[in-house]
Coordinates of C-alpha atoms in Angstrom, one line a residue:
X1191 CA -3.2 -18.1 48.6
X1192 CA -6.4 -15.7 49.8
X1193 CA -9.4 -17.1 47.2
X1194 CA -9.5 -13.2 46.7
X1195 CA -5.9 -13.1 45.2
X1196 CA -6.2 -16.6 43.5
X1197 CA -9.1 -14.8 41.3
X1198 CA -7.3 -11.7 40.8
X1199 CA -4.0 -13.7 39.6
X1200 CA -6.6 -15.7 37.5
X1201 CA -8.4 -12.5 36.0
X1202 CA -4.8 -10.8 35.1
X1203 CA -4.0 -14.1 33.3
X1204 CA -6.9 -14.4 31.6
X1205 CA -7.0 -10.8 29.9
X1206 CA -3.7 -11.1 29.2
X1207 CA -4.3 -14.0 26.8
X1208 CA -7.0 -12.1 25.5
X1209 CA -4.8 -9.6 24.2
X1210 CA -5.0 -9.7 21.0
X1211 CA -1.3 -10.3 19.0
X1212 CA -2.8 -9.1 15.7
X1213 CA -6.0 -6.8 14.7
X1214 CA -7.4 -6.4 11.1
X1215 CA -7.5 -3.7 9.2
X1216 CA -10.5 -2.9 6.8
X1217 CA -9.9 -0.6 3.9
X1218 CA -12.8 0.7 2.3
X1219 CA -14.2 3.5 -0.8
X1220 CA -16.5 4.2 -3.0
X1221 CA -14.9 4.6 -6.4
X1222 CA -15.1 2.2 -9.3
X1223 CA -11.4 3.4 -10.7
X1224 CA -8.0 1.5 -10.1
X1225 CA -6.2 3.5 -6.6
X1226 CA -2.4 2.4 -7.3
X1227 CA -0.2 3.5 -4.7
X1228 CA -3.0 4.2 -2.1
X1229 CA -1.8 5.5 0.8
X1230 CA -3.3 4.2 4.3
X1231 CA -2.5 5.9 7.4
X1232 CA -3.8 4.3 10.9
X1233 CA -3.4 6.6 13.6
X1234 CA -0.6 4.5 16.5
X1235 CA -3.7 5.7 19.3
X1236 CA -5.6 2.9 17.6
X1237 CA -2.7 0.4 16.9
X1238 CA -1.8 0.6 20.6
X1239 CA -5.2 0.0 21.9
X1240 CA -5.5 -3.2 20.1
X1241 CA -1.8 -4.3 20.4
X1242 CA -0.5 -3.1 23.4
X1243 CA 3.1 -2.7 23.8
X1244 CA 3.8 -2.5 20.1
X1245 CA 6.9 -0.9 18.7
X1246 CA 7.5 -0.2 15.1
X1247 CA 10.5 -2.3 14.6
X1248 CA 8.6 -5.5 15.9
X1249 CA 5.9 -5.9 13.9
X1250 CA 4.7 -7.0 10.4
X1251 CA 1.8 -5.2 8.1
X1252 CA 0.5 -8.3 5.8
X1253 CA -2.7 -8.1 3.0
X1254 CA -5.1 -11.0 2.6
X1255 CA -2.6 -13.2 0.7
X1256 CA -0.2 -12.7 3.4
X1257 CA 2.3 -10.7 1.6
X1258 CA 4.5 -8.9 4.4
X1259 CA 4.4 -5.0 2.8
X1260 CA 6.6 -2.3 3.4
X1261 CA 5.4 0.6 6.2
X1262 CA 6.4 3.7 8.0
X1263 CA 5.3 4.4 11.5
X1264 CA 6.1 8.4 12.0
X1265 CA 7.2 10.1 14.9
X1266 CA 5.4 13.2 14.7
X1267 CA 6.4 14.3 18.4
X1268 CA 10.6 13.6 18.9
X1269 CA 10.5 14.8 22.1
X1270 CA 7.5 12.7 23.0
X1271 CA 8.6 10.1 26.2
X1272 CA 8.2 6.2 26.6
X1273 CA 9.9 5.4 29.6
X1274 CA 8.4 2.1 30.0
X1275 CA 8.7 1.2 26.0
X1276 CA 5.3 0.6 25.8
X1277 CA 5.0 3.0 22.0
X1278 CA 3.2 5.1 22.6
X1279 CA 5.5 7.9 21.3
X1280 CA 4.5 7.1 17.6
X1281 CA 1.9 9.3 15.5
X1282 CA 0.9 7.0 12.2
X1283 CA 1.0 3.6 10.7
X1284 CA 1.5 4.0 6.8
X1285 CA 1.4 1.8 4.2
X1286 CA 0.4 1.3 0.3
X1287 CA -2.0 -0.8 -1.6
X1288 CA -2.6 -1.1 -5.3
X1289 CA -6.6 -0.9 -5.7
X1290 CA -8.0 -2.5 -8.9
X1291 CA -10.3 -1.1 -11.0
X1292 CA -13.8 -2.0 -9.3
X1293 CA -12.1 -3.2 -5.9
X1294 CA -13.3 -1.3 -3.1
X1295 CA -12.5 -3.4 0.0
X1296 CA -9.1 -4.9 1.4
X1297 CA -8.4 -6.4 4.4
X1298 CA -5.0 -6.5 6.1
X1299 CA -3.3 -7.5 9.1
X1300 CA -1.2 -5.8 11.5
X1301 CA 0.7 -8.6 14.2
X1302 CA 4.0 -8.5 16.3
X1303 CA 7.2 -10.0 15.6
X1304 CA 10.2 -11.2 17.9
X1305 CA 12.5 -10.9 14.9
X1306 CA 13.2 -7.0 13.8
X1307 CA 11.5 -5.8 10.9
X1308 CA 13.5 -5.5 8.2
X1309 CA 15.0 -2.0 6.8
X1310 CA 12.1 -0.7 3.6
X1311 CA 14.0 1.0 0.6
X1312 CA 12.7 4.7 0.6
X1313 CA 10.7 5.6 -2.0
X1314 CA 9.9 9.4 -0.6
X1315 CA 13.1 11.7 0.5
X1316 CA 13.2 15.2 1.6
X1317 CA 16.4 17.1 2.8
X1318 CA 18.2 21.1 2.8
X1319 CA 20.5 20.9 0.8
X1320 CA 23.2 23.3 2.2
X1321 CA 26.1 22.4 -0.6
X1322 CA 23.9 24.2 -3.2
X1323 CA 23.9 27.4 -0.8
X1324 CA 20.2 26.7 0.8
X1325 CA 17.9 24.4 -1.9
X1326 CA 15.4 22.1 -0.4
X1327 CA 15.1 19.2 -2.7
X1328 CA 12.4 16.4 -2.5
X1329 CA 11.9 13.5 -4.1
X1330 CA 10.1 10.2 -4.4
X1331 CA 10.0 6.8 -6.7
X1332 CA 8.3 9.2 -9.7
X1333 CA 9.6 12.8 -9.5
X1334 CA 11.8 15.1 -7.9
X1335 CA 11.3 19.2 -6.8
X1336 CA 13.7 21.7 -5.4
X1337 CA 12.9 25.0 -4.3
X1338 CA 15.7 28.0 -3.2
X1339 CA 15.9 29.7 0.4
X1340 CA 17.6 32.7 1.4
X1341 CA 21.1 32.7 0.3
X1342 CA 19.7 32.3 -3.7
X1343 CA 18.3 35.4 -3.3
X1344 CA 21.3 37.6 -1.8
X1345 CA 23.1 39.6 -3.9
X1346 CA 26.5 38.4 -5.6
X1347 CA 28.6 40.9 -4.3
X1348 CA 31.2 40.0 -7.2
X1349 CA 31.4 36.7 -6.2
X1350 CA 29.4 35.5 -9.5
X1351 CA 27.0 33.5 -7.6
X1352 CA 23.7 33.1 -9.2
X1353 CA 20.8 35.7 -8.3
X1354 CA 17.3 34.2 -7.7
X1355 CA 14.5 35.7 -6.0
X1356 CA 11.6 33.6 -6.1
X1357 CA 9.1 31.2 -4.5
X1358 CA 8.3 29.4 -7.4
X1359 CA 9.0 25.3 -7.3
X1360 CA 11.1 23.5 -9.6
X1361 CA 11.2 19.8 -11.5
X1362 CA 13.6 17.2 -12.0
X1363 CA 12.5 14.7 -14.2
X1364 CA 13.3 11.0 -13.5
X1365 CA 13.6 7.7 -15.5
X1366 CA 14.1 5.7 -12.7
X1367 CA 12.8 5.1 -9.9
X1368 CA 15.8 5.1 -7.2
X1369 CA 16.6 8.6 -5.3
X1370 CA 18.5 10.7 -7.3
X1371 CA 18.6 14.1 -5.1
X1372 CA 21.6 13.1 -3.5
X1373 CA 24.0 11.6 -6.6
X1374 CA 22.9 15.1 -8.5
X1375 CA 24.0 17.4 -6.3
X1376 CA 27.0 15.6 -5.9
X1377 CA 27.9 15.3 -10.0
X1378 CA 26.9 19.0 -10.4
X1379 CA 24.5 21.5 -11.7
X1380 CA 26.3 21.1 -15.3
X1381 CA 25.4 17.3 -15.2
X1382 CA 21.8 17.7 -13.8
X1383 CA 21.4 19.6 -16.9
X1384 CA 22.0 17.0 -18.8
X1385 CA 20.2 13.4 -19.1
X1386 CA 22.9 11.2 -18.6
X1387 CA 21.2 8.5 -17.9
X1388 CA 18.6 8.9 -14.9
X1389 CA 17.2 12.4 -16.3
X1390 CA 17.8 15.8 -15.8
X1391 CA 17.1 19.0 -14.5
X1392 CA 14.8 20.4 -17.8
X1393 CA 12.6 22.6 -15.7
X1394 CA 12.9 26.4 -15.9
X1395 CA 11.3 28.9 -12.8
X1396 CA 13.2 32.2 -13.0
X1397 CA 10.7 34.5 -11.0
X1398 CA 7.9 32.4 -12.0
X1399 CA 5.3 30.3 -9.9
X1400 CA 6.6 27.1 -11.1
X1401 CA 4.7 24.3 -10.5
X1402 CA 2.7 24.7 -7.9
X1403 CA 4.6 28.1 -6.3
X1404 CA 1.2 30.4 -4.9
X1405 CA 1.0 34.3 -4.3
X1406 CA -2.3 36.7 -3.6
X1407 CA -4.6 37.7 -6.6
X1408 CA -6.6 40.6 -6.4
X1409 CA -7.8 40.6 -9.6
X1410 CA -5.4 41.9 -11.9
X1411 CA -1.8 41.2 -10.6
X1412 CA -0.8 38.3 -8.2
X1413 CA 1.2 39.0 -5.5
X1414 CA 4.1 36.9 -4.4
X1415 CA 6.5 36.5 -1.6
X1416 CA 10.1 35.7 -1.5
X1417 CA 12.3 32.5 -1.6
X1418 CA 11.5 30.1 1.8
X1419 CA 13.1 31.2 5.2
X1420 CA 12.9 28.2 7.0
X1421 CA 12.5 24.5 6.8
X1422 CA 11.9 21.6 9.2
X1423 CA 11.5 17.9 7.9
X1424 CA 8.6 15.7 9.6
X1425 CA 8.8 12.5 8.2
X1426 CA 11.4 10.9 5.6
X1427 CA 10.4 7.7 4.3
X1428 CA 9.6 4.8 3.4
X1429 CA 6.4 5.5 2.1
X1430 CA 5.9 9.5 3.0
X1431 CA 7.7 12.1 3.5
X1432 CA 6.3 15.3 5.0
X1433 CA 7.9 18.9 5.6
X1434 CA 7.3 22.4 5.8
X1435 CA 8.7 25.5 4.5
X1436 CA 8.6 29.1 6.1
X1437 CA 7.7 32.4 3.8
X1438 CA 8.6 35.6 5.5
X1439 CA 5.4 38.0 5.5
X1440 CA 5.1 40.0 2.3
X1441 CA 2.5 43.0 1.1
X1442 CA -0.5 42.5 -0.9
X1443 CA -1.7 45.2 -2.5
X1444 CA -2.3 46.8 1.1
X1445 CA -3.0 42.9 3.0
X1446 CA 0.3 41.7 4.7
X1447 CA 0.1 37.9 4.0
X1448 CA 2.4 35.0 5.8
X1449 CA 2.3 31.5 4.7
X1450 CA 3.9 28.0 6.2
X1451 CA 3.8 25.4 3.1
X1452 CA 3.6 21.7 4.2
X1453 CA 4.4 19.2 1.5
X1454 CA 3.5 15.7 2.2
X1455 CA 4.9 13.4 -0.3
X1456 CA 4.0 10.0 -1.6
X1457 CA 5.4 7.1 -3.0
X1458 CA 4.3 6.1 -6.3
X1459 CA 2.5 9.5 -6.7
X1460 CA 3.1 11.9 -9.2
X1461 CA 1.5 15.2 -7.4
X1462 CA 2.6 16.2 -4.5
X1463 CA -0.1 17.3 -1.9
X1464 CA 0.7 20.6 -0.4
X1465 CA -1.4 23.0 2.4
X1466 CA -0.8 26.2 2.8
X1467 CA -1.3 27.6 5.8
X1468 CA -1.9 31.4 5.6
X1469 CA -1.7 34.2 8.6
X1470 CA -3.3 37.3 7.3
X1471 CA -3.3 41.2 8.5
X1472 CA -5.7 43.6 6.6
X1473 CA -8.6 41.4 5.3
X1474 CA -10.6 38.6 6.5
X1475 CA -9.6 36.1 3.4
X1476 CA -8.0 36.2 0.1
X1477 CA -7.9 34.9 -3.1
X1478 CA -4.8 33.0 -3.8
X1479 CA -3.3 32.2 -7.3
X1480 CA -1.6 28.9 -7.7
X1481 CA 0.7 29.0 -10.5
X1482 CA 2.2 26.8 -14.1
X1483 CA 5.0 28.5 -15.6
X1484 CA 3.9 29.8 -19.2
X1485 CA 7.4 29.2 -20.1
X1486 CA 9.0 26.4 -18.8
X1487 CA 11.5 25.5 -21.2
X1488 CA 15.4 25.3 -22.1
X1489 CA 16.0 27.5 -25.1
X1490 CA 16.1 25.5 -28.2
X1491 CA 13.8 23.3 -26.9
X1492 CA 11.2 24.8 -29.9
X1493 CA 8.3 23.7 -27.4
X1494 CA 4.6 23.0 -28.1
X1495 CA 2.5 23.9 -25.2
X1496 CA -1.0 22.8 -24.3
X1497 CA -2.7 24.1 -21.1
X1498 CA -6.5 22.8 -19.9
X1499 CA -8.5 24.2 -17.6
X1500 CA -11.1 21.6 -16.2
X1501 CA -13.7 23.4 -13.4
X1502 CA -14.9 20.1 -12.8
X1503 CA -11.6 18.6 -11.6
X1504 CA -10.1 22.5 -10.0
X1505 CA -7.6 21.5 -12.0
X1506 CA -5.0 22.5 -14.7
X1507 CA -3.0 20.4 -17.1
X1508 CA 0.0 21.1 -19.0
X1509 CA 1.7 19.2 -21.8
X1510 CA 5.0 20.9 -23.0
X1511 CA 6.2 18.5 -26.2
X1512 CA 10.0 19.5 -26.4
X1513 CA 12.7 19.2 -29.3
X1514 CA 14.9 16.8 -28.0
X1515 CA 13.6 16.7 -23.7
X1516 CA 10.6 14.7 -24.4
X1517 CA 7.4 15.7 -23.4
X1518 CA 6.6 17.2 -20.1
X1519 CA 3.0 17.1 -18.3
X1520 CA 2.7 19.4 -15.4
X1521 CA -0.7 20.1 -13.2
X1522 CA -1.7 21.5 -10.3
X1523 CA -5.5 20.7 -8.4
X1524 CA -7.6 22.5 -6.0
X1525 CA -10.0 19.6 -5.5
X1526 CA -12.5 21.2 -2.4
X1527 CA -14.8 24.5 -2.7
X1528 CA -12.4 26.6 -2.1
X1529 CA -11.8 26.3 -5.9
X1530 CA -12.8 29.8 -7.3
X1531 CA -11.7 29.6 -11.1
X1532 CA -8.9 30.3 -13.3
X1533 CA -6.9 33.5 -14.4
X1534 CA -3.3 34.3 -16.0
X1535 CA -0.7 36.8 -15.9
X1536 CA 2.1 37.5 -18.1
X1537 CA 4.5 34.4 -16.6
X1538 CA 1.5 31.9 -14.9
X1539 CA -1.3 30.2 -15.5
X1540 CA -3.3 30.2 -12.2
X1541 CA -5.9 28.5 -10.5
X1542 CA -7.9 30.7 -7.6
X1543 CA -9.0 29.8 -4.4
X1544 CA -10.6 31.3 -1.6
X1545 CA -8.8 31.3 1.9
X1546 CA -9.4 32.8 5.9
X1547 CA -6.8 34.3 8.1
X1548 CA -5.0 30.8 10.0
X1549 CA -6.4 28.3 7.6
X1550 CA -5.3 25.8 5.5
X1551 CA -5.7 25.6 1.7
X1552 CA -4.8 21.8 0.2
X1553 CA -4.0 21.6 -3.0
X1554 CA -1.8 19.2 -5.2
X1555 CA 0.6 19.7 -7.7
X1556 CA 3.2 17.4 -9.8
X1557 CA 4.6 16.3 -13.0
X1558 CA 5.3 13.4 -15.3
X1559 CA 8.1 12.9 -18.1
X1560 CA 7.2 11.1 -21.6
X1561 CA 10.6 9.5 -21.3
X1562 CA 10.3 8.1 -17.8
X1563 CA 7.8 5.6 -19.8
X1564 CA 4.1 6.1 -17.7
X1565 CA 2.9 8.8 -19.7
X1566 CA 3.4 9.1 -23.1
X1567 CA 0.5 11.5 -24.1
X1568 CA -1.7 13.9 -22.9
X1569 CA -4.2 12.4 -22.8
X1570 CA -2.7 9.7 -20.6
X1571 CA -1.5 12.3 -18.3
X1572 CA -5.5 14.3 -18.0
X1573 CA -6.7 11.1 -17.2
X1574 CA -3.9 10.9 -14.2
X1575 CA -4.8 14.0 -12.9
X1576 CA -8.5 13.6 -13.4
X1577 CA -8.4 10.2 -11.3
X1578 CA -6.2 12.0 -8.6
X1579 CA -9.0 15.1 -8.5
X1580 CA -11.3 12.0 -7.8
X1581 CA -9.3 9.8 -5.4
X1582 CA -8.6 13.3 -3.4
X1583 CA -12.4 13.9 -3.2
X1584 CA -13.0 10.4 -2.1
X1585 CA -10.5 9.3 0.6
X1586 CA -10.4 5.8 1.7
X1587 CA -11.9 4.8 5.0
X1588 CA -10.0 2.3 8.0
X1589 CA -11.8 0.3 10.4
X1590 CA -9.5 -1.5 13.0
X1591 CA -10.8 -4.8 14.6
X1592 CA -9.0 -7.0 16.8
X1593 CA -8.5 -10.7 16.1

């Protein structure tokens, strides 16, 4: 062999046993609370540089004790092309850790596998649910939503289908932590009604905002759009699930407004982070109003209602104490300057913000049951909501180092 091809053969060898078979990942931030639940994501760019060749069904995400922990790696581009299976058609790495109180460093590792990595149970779900005409339902290990599309809101034509026109989101309540979106629709809108067993659909909208549904304040009357026109899901689980709905363009008080909603929903998270992506003709920016139904109750429930504005969160809490449905805390959380305040209207409670024409606003909104056991007073479930207006402020950092 040529000396010159002896070293070259030599060289390839050589890097190639430097290639590193597992890289560290360093999780870092700056608060002194507990983080349960955190969500990491790792762009694939930076797995792949480090661990060439990688594919998500061959390889294991471990923290310092060695613990093999469940993850997601998204696809955020289907019709993206590896020809040569080197995956690179991925877009994140996600996975969870439980941060103590005080604890404001982990370390974990990332290695390949030859065996297949095993199948996580999903703890965050998202699908259209065409056998209920056109509701989008979501869930995840905590709570559950739904929210109605087109077909709701056509007439009944003497067909005594139910009428609903409305962008406002709804609430399932959960006492366990398995998905449930799929067995209710199945047993039926008189059972989900009901808590037999798993908990129930105790959660009114009507032409409400909800929890968390938006429109355009100017001031005096907020302005709202119709029921979604279109969906398309992202990601579905494990860990995250992430999709957007479509709002046909609706008027303003003189502004023509457009919005595409993208929900991206965690495991082990009782809000929901939502951005809201708003196209605007008339005006350079708005205000919007996002909305707690003043009235969320089943009649006879005999409800006690508390609402709390805190400036220093952007935030709203509500605690509905119920006759016989337990007690129901609901919040929603504008946790960046865009926060502008607080207002009402004869069905909402509102939080304002301030957004451009073709940006995003980020908010968060959720809910938590007395009877699903976490949060049993109000006080319990401000100090949630407080710690997530502080975790969203402070997002964790990831440095990736090869081994």
């Amino acid at each position: 062999m040529k000396p010159q091809l002896l070293f070259a053969g030599l060289a390839l060898l050589s890097s190639s046993l430097l290639a590193a078979e597992k890289i560290t990942l360093t999780v870092t931030h700056s608060l002194d609370i507990a983080r349960p639940a955190e969500t990491i994501t790792v762009p694939w760019s930076e797995i792949n540089q480090h661990l060439p060749g990688a594919l998500l069904q061959h390889i294991a995400v471990k923290d310092a004790q060695g613990h093999v922990l469940p993850y997601q790696v998204t696809n955020v581009a289907p019709q993206a092309k590896d020809p040569k299976g080197q995956g690179i058609a991925y877009g994140e790495l996600i996975f969870q850790h439980d941060f103590a109180a005080g604890e404001k460093r982990a370390t974990f590792t990332v290695e390949k596998t030859e065996t297949v990595a095993p199948v996580f149970p999903s703890k965050a779900f998202a699908r259209y649910v065409p056998e209920r005409l056109d509701d989008f339902a979501w869930e995840n290990d905590k709570i559950g939503h739904r929210t109605y599309g087109p077909a709701l809101a056509e007439p009944a034509n003497g067909s005594g289908k139910e009428v609903l026109v409305t962008s406002g989101l709804d609430i399932w309540v959960k006492r366990v932590s398995y998905p449930i979106v799929d067995r209710w629709y199945n047993k039926g809108h008189d059972h989900y009604h009901k808590d037999e067993g798993e908990g129930m659909d105790l959660y009114n909208v009507g032409p409400s905002r909800g929890c968390g549904g938006l429109g355009v304040w100017d001031g005096k009357t907020l302005w709202v759009g119709r029921n979604y026109r279109g969906w398309k899901v992202i990601a579905n689980g494990p860990v995250r699930a992430i999709f957007e709905l479509t709002y046909d363009t609706w008027m303003a008080n003189g502004v023509m407004v457009s919005e595409v909603k993208r929900f991206t929903v965690d495991a082990g998270h009782n809000l929901d982070q939502i951005d809201s992506t708003f196209q605007i003709t008339g005006a350079k920016e708005v205000v919007i109003g996002i909305g707690l139904n003043k009235t969320p109750t089943d009649k006879g429930q005999e409800p006690k209602i508390t609402t709390t504005p805190t400036p220093a969160d952007g935030s709203i809490t509500q605690w509905v104490e119920q006759k016989t449905n337990g007690a129901l805390g609901t919040a929603i959380l504008v946790a960046s300057d865009a926060f502008q305040g607080f207002a009402e209207d004869d069905r909402n409670e509102l939080i304002l913000a301030k957004v451009a024409a073709g940006q995003s606003l980020r908010y968060f909104a959720g809910a938590g049951w007395s009877k699903a056991g976490e949060f049993t007073t109000y006080q319990a479930w401000k100090d949630y909501v407080a710690n997530a207006a502080a975790r969203a402020r402070a997002p964790v950092s990831v440095t990736v180092t090869p081994n």
